[in-house]
Coordinates of C-alpha atoms in Angstrom, one line a residue:
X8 CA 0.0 0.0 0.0
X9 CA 1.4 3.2 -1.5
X10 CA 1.9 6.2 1.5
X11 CA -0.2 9.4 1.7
X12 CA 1.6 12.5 2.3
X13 CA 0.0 15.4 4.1
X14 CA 0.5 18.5 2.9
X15 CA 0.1 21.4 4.8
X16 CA 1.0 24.4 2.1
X17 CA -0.8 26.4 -0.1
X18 CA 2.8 26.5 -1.8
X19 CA 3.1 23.1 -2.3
X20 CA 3.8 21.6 -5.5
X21 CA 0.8 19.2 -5.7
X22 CA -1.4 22.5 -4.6
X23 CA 0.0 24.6 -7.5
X24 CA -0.2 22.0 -10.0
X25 CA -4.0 21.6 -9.9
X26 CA -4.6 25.2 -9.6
X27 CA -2.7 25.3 -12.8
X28 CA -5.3 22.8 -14.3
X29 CA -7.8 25.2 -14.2
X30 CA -6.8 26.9 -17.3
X31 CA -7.2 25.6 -20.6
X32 CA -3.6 26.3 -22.0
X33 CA -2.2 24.2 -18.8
X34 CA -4.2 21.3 -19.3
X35 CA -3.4 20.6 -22.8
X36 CA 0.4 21.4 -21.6
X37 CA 0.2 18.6 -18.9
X38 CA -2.2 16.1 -21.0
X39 CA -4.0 16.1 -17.6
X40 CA -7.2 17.6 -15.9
X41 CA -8.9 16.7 -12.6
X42 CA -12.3 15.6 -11.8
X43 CA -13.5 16.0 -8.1
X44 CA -16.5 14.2 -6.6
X45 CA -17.1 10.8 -5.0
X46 CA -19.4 9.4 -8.0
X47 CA -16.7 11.2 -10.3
X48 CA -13.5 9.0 -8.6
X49 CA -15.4 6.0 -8.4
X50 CA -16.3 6.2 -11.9
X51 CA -12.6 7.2 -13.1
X52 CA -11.4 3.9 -11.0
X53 CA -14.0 1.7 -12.7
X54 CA -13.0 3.2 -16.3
X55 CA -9.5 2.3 -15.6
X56 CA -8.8 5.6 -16.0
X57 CA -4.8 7.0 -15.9
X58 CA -4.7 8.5 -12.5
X59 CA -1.9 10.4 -11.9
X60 CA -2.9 11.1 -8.2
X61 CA -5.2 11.5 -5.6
X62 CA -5.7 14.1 -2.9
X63 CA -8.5 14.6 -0.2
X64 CA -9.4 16.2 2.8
X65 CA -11.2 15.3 6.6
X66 CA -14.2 16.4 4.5
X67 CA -14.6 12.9 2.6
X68 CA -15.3 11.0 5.5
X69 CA -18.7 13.6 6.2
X70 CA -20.2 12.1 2.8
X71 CA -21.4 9.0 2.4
X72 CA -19.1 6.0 0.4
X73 CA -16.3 8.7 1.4
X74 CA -14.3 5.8 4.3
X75 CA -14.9 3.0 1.5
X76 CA -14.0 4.9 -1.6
X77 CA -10.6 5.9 0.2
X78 CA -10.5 1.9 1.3
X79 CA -10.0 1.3 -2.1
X80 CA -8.3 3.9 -3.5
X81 CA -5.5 2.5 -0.7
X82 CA -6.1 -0.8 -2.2
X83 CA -5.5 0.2 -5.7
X84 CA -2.2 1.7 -4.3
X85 CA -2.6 5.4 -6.4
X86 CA -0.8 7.8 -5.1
X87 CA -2.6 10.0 -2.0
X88 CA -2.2 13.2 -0.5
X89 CA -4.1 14.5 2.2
X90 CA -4.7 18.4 2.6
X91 CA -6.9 20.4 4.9
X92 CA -10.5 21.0 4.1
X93 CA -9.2 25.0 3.8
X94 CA -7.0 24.1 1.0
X95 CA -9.0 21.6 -1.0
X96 CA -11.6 24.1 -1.2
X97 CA -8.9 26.4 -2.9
X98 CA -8.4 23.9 -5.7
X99 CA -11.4 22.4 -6.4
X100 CA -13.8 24.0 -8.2
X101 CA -17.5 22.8 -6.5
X102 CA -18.8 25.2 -4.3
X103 CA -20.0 22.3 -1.5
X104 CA -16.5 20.1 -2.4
X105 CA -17.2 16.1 -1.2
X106 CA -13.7 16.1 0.1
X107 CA -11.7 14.1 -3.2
X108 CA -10.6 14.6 -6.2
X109 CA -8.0 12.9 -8.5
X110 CA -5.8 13.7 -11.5
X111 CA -6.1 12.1 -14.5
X112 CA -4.4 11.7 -17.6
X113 CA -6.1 12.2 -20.4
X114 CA -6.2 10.1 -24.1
X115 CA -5.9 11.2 -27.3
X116 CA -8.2 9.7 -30.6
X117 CA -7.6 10.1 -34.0
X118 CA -10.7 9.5 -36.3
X119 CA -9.1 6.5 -37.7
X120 CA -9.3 5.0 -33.9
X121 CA -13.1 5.5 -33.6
X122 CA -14.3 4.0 -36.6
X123 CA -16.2 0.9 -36.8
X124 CA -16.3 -1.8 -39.4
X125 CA -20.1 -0.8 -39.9
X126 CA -22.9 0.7 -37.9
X127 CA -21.1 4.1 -37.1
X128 CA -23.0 6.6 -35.1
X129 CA -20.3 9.9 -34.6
X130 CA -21.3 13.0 -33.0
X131 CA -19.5 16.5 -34.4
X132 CA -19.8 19.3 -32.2
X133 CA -19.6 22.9 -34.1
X134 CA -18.7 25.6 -31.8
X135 CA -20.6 24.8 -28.9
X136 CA -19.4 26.8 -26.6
X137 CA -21.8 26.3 -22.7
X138 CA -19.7 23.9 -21.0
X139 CA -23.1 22.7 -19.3
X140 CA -24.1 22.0 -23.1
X141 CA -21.2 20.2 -24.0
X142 CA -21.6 18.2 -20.6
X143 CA -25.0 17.3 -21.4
X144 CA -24.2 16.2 -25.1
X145 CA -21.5 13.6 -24.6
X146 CA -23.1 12.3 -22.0
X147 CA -26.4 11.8 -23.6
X148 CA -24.1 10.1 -26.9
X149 CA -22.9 7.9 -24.4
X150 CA -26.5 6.8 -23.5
X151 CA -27.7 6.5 -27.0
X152 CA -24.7 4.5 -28.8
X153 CA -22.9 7.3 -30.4
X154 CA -18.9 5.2 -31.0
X155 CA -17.1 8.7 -30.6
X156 CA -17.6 12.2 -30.6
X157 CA -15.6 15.1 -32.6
X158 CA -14.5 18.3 -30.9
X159 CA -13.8 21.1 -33.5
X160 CA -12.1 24.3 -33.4
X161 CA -14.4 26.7 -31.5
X162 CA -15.9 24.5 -28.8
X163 CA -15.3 24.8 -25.2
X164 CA -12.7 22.6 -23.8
X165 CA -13.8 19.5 -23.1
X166 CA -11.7 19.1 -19.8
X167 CA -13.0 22.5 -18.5
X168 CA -14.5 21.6 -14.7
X169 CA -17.4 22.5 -15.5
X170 CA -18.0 19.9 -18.7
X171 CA -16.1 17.3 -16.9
X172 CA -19.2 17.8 -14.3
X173 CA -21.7 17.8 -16.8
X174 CA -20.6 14.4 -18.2
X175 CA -21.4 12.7 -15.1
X176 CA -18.8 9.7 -16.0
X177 CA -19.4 9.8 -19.6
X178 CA -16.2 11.2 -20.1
X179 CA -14.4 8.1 -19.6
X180 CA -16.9 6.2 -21.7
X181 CA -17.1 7.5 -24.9
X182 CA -13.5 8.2 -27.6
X183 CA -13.5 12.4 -28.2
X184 CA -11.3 13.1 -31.2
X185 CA -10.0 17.2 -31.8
X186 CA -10.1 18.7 -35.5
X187 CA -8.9 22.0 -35.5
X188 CA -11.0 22.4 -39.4
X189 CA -14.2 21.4 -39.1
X190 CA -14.5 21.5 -43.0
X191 CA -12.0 19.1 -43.2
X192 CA -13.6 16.6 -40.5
X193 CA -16.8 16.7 -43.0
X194 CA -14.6 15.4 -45.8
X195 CA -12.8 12.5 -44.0
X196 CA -16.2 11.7 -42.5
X197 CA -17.3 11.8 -46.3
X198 CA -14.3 9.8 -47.5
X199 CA -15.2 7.0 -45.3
X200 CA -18.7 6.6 -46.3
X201 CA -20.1 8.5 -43.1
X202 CA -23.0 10.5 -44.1
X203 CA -23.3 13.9 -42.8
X204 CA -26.8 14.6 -41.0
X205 CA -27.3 18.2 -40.0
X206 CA -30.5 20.1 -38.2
X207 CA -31.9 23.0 -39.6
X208 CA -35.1 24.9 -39.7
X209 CA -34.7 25.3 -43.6
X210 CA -35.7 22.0 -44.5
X211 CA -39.4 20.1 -44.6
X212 CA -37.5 16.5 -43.9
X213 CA -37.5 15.7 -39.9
X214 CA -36.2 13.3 -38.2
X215 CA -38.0 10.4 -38.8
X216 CA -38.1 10.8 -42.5
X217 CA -34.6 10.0 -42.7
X218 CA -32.8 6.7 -43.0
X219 CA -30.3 6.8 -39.9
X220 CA -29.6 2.9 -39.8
X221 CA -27.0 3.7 -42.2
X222 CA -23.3 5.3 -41.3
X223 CA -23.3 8.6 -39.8
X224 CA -22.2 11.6 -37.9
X225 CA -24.9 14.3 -36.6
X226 CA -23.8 18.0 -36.5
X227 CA -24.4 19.8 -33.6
X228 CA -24.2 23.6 -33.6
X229 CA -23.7 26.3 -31.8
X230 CA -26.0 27.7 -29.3
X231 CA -26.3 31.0 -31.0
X232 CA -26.0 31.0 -34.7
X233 CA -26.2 27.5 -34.8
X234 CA -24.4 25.1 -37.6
X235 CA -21.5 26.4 -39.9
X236 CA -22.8 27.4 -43.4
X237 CA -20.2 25.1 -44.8
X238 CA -21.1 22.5 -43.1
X239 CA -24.6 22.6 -44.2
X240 CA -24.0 23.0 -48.1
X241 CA -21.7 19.7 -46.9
X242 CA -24.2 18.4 -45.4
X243 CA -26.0 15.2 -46.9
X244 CA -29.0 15.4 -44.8
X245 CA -31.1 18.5 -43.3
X246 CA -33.4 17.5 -40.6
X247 CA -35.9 19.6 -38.2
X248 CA -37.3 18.1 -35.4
X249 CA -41.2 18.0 -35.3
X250 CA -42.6 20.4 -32.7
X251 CA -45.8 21.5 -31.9
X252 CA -46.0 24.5 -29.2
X253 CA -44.6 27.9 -29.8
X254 CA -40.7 27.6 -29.1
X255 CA -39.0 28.5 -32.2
X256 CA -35.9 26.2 -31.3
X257 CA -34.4 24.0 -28.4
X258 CA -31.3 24.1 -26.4
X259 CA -28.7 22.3 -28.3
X260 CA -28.0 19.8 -25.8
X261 CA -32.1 19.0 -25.6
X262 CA -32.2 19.1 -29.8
X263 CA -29.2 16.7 -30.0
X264 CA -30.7 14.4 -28.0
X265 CA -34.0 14.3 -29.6
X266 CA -32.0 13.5 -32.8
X267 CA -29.8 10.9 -31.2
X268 CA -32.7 8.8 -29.6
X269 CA -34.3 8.4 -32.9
X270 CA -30.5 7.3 -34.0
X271 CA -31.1 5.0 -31.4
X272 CA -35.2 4.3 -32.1
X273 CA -34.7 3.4 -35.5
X274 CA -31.4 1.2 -35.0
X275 CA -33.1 -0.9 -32.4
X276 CA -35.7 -3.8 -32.3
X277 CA -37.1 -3.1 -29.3
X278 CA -38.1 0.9 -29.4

C-alpha cells in the first residue's frame, strides 16, 4: 500500500499544479485535468482511468461512500495526498467540495481510432461553446450509442471543470477526437462513407423521414447562430425536429438528443 503524504502548504507543488489545471492552456500542456467528486472518482477507477494522483481532505469522510472509496483507492495503491478542508476548497472547483478529487491523464483519438467496421454513429460538435451543453451532449451520446464524438475548433474545452461535471462519468466512456477544421472533418467523414446529417429549420425532412440505420455523424451547432454554413452545403441530410408548441428552437443539448434517440429508435428492435 502506497503512502499518503500530508500536505500542509498552499505552496506546495501538488497544490500549484491543480490550480494550474484550471486553465485551458495548462491542461493541454500537462495532458492532464482533474475531476472531483465521489461518483466522479469511483467512476474514473472503474473506467480504468490514468490517475496520476489522488488528494482529499477530513471532508470525505462527512459524505457517504467517502471511508470506503478511500478503502479502495489505498487498495488500488494510487498515489494520496491529504490536505486540509481550507486548502482543498482552494483547488477544487465545487462550491459544496465532497472532500476528493483525482488527476487524470487524459487520451488522445484520431478518427481512424473510432471508426467501426459498420454501424457508425459519430457526433461533431460545431462551436458549442456552454460547457453545461457540451456536458450534457457527450453524456447523452454515451446513453444512445454514439462510438465517438468530434470536438472542432471553436468549442469549449472538453476538460474545462465545468464539462467534466456535466458528463457525469461519460467522459471516460465515450472516444473524443480534436479537429482543429471542421470543414475538413466533413470530408474525411465523407471519404469513409459517413454521411453527414445536420438540423436546420430550412428543410421540410424531420427526423423520422430520414434513414439513420446507415453510417453517420450528426452536426451539432452552436447555441447562438447555430451550424456552420459550410457545413450545411456539406451536409448530406437537413433534418428539423417536429414540434408542436410555440418555441421556435431547443437548447442544443435538448435538440441533439432528440436526434440521437431516434438514432437509437430506428437502429433498435425493441423501441
Amino acid at each position: 500500500m502506497v503512502d499518503t503524504d500530508i500536505i500542509t502548504s498552499s505552496s506546495n507543488s501538488i497544490v500549484k499544479q491543480i490550480k494550474l489545471l484550471h486553465k485551458k492552456r495548462e491542461r493541454w500542456n500537462k495532458k492532464s485535468f482533474f475531476i472531483e467528486g465521489i461518483r466522479a472518482v469511483e467512476q474514473s477507477i472503474l473506467a480504468k482511468a490514468e490517475i496520476e494522483y489522488i488528494v482529499y481532505s477530513e471532508k470525505l469522510f462527512t459524505n457517504n461512500g467517502g471511508k470506503d472509496l478511500l478503502e479502495e483507492v489505498k487498495k488500488r495503491n494510487y498515489k494520496t495526498y491529504h490536505i486540509s478542508d481550507k486548502l482543498f476548497k482552494d483547488i477544487g472547483d465545487t462550491e459544496q467540495p465532497q472532500g476528493i478529487l483525482a488527476v487524470v491523464r487524459f487520451k488522445e483519438y484520431e478518427l481512424e481510432d473510432i471508426l467501426l467496421s459498420e454501424s457508425n454513429f459519430l457526433i461533431v460538435l460545431d462551436r458549442v461553446q456552454d460547457p453545461g451543453n457540451m456536458g450534457t451532449i457527450i453524456r447523452t451520446a454515451d446513453a444512445f450509442g454514439a462510438n465517438g464524438i468530434i470536438v472542432t475548433s471553436g468549442c469549449v474545452d472538453i476538460y474545462n471543470p465545468k464539462t467534466i461535471r456535466s458528463t457525469m462519468g461519460s467522459i471516460f466512456q465515450i472516444p473524443i477526437v480534436h479537429f482543429d477544421d471542421i470543414k475538413e472533418c466533413i470530408m474525411n467523414l465523407k471519404k469513409n462513407n459517413i454521411e453527414i446529417i445536420a438540423t436546420s429549420l430550412d428543410t421540410n425532412k424531420y427526423s423520422y423521414d430520414v434513414d439513420l440505420k446507415s453510417d453517420c455523424a450528426l452536426v451539432i451547432g452552436n447555441e447562438a447562430s447555430g451550424i456552420s454554413k459550410d457545413v450545411l452545403d456539406n451536409s448530406d441530410y437537413l433534418i428539423k425536429i417536429p414540434m408542436t408548441g410555440e418555441a421556435e428552437s431547443l437548447n442544443a443539448a435538448v435538440a441533439s438528443g432528440v436526434v440521437m434517440y431516434e438514432v437509437l429508435r430506428q437502429r433498435s428492435k425493441t423501441l
